[in-house]
Short mmCIF file of N, CA and C in Angstrom, two decimals:
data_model
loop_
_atom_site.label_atom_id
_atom_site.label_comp_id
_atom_site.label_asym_id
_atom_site.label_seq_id
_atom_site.Cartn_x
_atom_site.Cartn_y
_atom_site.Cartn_z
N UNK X 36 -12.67 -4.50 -10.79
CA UNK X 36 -11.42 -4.86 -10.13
C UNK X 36 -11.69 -5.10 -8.64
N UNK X 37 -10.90 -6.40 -8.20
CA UNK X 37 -11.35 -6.16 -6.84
C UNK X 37 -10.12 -6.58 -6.14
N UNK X 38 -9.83 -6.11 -4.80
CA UNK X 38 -8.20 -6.41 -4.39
C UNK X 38 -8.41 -6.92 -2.94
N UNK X 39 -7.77 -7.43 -2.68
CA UNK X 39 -7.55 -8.06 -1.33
C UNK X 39 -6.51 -8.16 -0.71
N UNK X 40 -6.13 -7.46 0.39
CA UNK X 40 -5.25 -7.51 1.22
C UNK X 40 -5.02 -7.83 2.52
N UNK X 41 -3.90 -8.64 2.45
CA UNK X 41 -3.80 -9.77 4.00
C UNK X 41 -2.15 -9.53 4.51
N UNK X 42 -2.14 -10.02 5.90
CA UNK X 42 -0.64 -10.26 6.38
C UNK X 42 -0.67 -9.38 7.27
N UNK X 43 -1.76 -8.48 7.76
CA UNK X 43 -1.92 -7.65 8.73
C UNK X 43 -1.70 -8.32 10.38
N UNK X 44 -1.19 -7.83 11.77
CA UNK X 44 -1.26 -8.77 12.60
C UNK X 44 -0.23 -7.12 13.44
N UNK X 45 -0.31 -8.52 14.62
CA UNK X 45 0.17 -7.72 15.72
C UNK X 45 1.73 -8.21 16.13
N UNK X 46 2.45 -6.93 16.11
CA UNK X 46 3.95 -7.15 16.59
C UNK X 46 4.29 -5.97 17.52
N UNK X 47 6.15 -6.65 17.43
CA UNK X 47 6.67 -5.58 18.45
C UNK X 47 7.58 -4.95 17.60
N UNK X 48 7.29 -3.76 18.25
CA UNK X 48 8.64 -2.59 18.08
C UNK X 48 10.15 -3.36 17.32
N UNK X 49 10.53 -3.15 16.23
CA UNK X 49 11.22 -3.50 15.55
C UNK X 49 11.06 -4.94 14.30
N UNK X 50 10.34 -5.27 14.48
CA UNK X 50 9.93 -6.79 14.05
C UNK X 50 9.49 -6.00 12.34
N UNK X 51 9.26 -7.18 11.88
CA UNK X 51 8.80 -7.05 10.12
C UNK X 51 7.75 -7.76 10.07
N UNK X 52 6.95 -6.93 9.05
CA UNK X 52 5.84 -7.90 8.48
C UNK X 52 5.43 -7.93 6.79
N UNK X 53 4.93 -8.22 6.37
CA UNK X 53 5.04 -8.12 4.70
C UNK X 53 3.27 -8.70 4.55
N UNK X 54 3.23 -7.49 3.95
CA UNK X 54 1.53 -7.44 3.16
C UNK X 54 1.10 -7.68 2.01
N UNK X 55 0.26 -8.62 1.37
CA UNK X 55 0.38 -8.67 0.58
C UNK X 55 -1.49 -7.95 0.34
N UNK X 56 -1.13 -7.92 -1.16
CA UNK X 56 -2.68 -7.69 -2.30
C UNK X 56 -2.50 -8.10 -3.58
N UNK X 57 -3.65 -9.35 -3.73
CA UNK X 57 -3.85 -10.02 -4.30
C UNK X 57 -5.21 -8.60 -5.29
N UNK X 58 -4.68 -8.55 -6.95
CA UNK X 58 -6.07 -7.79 -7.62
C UNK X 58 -6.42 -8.92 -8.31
N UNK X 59 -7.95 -8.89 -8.76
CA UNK X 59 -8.58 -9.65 -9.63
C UNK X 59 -9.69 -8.43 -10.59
N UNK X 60 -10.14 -9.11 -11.89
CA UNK X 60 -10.68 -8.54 -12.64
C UNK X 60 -9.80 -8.07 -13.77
N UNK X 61 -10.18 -6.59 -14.68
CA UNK X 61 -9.89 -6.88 -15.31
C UNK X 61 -8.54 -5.45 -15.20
N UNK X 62 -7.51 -6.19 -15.30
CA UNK X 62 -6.33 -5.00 -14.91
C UNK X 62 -5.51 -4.95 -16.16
N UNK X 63 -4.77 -3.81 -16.13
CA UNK X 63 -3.69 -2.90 -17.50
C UNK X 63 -2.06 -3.20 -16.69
N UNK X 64 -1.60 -3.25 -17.60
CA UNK X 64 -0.46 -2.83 -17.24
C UNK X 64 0.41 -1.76 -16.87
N UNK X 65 -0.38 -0.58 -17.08
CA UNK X 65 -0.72 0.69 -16.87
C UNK X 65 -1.42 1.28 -15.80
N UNK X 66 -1.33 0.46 -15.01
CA UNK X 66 -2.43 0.54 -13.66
C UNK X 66 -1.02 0.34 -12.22
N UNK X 67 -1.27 1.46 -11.76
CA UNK X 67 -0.60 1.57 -10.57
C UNK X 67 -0.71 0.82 -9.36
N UNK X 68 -0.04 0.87 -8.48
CA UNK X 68 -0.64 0.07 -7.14
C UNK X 68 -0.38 0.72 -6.29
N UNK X 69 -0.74 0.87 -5.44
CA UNK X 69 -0.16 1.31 -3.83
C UNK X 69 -0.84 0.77 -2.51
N UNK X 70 -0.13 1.84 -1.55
CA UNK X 70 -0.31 0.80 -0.34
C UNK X 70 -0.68 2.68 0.29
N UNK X 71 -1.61 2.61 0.79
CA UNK X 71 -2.30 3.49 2.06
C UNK X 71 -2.62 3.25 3.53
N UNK X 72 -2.69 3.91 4.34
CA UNK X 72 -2.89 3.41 5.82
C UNK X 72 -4.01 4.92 6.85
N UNK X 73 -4.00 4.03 7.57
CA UNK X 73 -5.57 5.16 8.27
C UNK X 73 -5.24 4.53 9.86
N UNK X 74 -4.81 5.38 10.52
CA UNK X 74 -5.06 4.87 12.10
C UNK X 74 -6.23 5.37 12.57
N UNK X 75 -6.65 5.38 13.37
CA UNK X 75 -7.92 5.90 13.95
C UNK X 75 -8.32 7.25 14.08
N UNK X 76 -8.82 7.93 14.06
CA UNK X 76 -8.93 10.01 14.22
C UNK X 76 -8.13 10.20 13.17
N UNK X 77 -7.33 9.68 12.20
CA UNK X 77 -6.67 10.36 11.31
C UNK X 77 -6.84 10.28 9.90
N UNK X 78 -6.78 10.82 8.49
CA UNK X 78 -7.10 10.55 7.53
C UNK X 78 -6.41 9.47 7.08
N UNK X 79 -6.88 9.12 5.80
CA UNK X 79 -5.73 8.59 5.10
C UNK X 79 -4.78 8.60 4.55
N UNK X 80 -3.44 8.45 4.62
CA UNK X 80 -2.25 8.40 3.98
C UNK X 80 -1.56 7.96 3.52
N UNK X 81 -0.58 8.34 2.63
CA UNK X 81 0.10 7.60 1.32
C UNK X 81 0.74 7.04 1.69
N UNK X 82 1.70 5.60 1.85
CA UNK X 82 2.34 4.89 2.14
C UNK X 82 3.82 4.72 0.83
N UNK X 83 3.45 3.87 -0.27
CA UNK X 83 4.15 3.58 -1.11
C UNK X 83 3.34 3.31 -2.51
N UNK X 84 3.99 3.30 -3.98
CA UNK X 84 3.03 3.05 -4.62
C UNK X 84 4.41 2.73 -5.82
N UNK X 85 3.78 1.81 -6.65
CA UNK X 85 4.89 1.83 -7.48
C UNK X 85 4.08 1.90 -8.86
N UNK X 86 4.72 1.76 -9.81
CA UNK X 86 3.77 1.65 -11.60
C UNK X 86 5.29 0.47 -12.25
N UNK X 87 6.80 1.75 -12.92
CA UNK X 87 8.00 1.39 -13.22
C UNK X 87 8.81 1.67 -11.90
N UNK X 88 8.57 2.64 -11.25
CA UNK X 88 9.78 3.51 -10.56
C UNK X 88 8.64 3.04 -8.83
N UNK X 89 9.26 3.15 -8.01
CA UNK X 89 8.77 3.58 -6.57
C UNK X 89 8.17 4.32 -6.20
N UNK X 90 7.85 4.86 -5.12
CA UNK X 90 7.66 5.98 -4.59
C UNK X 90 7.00 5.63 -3.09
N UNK X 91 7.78 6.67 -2.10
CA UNK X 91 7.29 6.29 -0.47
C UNK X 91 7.42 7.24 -0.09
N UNK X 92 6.49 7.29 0.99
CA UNK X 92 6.77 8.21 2.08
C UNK X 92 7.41 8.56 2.77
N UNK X 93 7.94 10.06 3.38
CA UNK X 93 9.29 10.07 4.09
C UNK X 93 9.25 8.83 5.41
N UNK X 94 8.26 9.08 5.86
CA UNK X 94 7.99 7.87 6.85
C UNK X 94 8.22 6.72 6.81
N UNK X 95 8.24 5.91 6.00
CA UNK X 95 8.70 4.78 5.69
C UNK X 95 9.79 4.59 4.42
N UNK X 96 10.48 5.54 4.13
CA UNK X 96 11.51 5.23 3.27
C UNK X 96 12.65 4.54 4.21
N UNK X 97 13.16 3.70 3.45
CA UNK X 97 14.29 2.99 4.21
C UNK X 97 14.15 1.93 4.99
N UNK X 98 12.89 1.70 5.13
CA UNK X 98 12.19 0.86 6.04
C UNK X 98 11.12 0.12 5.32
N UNK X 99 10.26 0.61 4.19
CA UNK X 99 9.31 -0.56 3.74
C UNK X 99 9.83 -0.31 2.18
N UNK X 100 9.03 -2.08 1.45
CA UNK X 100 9.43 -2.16 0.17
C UNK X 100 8.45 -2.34 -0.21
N UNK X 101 8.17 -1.57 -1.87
CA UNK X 101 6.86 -2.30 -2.41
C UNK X 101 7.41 -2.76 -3.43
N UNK X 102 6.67 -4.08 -4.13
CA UNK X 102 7.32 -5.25 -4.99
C UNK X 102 5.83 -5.37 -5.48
N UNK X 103 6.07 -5.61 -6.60
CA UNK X 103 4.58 -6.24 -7.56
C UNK X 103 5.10 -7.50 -8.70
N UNK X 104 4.29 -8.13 -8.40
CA UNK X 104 4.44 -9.65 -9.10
C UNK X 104 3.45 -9.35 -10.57
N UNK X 105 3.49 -8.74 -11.60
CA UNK X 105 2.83 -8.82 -12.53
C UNK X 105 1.91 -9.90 -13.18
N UNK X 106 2.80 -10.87 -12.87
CA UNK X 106 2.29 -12.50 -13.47
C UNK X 106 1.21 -12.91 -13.10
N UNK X 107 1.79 -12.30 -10.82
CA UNK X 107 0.59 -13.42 -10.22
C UNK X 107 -0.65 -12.32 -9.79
N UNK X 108 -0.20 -10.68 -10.61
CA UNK X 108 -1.31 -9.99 -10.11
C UNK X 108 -1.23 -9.80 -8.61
N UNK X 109 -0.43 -9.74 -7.82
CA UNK X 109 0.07 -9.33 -6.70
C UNK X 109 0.82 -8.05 -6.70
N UNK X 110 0.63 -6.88 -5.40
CA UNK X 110 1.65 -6.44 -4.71
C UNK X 110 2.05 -6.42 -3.38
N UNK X 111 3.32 -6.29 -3.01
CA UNK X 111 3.59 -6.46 -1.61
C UNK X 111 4.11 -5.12 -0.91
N UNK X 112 4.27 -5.48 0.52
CA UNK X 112 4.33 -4.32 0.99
C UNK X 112 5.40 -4.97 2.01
N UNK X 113 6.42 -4.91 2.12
CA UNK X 113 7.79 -5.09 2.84
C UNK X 113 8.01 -4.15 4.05
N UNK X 114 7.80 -4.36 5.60
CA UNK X 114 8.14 -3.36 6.56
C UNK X 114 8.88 -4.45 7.28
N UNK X 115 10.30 -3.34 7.76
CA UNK X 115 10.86 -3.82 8.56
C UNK X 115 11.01 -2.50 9.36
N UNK X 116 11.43 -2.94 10.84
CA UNK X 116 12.22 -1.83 11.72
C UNK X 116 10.78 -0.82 12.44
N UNK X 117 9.64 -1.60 12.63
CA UNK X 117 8.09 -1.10 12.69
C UNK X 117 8.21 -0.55 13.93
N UNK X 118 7.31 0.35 13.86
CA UNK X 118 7.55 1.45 15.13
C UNK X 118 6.22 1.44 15.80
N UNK X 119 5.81 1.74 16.58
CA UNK X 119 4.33 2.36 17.21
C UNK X 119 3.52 2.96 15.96
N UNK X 120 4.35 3.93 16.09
CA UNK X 120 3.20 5.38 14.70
C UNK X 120 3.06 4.28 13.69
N UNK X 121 3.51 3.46 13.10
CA UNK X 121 3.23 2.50 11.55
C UNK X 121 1.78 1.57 12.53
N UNK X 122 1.16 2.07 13.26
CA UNK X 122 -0.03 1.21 13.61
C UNK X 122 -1.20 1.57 13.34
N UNK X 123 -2.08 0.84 11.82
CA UNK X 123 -2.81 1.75 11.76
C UNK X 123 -3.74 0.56 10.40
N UNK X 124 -4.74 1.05 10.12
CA UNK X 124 -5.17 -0.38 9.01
C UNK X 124 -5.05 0.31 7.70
N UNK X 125 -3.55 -1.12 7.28
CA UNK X 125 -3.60 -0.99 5.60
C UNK X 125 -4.70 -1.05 4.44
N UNK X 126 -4.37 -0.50 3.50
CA UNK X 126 -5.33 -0.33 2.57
C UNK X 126 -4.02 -0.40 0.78
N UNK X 127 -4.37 -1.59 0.14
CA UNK X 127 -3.96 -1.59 -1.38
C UNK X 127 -5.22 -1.05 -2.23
N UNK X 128 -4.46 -0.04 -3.08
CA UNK X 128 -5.80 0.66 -4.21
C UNK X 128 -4.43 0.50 -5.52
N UNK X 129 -5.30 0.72 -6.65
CA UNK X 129 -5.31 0.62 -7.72
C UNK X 129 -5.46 2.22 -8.75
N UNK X 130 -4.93 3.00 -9.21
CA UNK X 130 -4.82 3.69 -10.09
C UNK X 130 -4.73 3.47 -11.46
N UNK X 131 -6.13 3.73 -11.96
CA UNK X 131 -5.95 3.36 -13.79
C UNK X 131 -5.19 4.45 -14.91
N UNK X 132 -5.15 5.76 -13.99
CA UNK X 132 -4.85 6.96 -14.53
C UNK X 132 -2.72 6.96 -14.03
N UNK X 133 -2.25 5.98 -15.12
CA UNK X 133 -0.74 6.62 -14.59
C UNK X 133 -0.12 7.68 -14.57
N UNK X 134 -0.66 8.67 -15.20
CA UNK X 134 -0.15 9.96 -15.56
C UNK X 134 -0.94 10.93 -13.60
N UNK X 135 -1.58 10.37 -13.06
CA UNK X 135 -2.17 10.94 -11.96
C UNK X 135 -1.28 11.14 -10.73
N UNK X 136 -1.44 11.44 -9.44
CA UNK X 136 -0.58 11.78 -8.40
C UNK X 136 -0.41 10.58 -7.68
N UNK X 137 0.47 9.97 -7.63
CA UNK X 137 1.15 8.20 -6.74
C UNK X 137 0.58 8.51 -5.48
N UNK X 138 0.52 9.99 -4.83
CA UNK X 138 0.56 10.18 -3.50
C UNK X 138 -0.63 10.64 -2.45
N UNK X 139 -1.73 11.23 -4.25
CA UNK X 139 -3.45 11.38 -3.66
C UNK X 139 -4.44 10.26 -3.79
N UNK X 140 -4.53 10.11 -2.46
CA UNK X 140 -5.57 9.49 -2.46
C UNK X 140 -6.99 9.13 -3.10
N UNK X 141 -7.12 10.60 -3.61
CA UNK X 141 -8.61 10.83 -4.81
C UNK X 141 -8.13 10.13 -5.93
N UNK X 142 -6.79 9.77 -6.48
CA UNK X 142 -6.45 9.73 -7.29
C UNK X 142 -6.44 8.30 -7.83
N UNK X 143 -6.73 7.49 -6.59
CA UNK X 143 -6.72 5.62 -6.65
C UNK X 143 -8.31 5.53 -7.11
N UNK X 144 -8.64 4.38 -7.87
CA UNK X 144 -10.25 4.21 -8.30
C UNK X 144 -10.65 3.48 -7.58
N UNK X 145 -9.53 1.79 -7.50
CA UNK X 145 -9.90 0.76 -6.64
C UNK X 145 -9.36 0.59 -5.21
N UNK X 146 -10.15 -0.11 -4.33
CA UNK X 146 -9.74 -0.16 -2.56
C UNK X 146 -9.68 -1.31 -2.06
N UNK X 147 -8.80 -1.80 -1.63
CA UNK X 147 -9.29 -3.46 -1.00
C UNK X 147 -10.32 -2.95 0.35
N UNK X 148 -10.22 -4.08 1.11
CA UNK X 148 -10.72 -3.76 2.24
C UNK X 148 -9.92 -3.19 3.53
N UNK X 149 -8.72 -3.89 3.86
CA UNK X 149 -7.60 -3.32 4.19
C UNK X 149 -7.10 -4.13 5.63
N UNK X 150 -6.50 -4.46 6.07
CA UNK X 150 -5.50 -5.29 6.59
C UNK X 150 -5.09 -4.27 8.35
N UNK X 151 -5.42 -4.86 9.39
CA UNK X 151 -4.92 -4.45 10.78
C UNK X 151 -3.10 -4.45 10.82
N UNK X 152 -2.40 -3.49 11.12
CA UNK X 152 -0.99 -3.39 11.46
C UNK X 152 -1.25 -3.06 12.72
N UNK X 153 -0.94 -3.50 13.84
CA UNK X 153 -0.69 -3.18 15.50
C UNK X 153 0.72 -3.36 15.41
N UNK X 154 1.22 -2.72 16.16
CA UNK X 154 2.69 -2.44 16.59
C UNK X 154 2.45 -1.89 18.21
N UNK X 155 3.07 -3.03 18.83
CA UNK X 155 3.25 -2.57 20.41
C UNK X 155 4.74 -2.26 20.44
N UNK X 156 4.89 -1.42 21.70
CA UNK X 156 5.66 -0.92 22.12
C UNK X 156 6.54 -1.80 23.17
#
């Protein structure tokens, strides 16, 4: 499986941007997606992840959407209302295990490479 994620870029304080990840290979329907992020000195963290149902972080609830295109093998990542702290480089992974945790990181198999979010102030 291999994923790729783009739409990363530099904005201001309030503005929207929408990410996408494109997977290729050989994927289930049973295979999760999500969206992770890593600013610099800090680990990585859970963003959003969907399978049937959602799931986000208090941090961005209310504020980002994740959407998956089954057909075209896409998911997206919807932010609006972007703050400073949301500055940090995205990352789409892949979970083959749906029964696993949406929100650990150990828990994704596949990684894109991952996408720059800057947010100025």
């Amino acid at each position: 499986v291999q994923l790729q994620a783009s739409g990363g870029g530099l904005v201001q304080t309030g503005d929207s941007l929408t990410l996408s990840c494109a997977a290729s290979g050989r994927l289930l329907s049973t295979d999760r997606m999500g969206w992770f992020r890593q600013a610099p000195g800090s680990v990585r963290e859970f963003v959003a992840a969907m399978l049937h149902i959602t799931y986000y972080a208090d941090s961005v609830k209310g504020r980002f959407t994740i959407s998956r295109d089954n057909a075209k093998h896409t998911v997206s990542l919807q932010m609006s209302g972007l703050k400073p702290e949301d500055t940090a480089k995205y990352y789409c992974a892949l979970a083959r295990d749906p029964q696993s945790s949406a929100h650990n990181v150990y828990d994704y198999d596949f990684w894109g490479q991952g996408t720059q979010v800057t947010v100025s102030s």
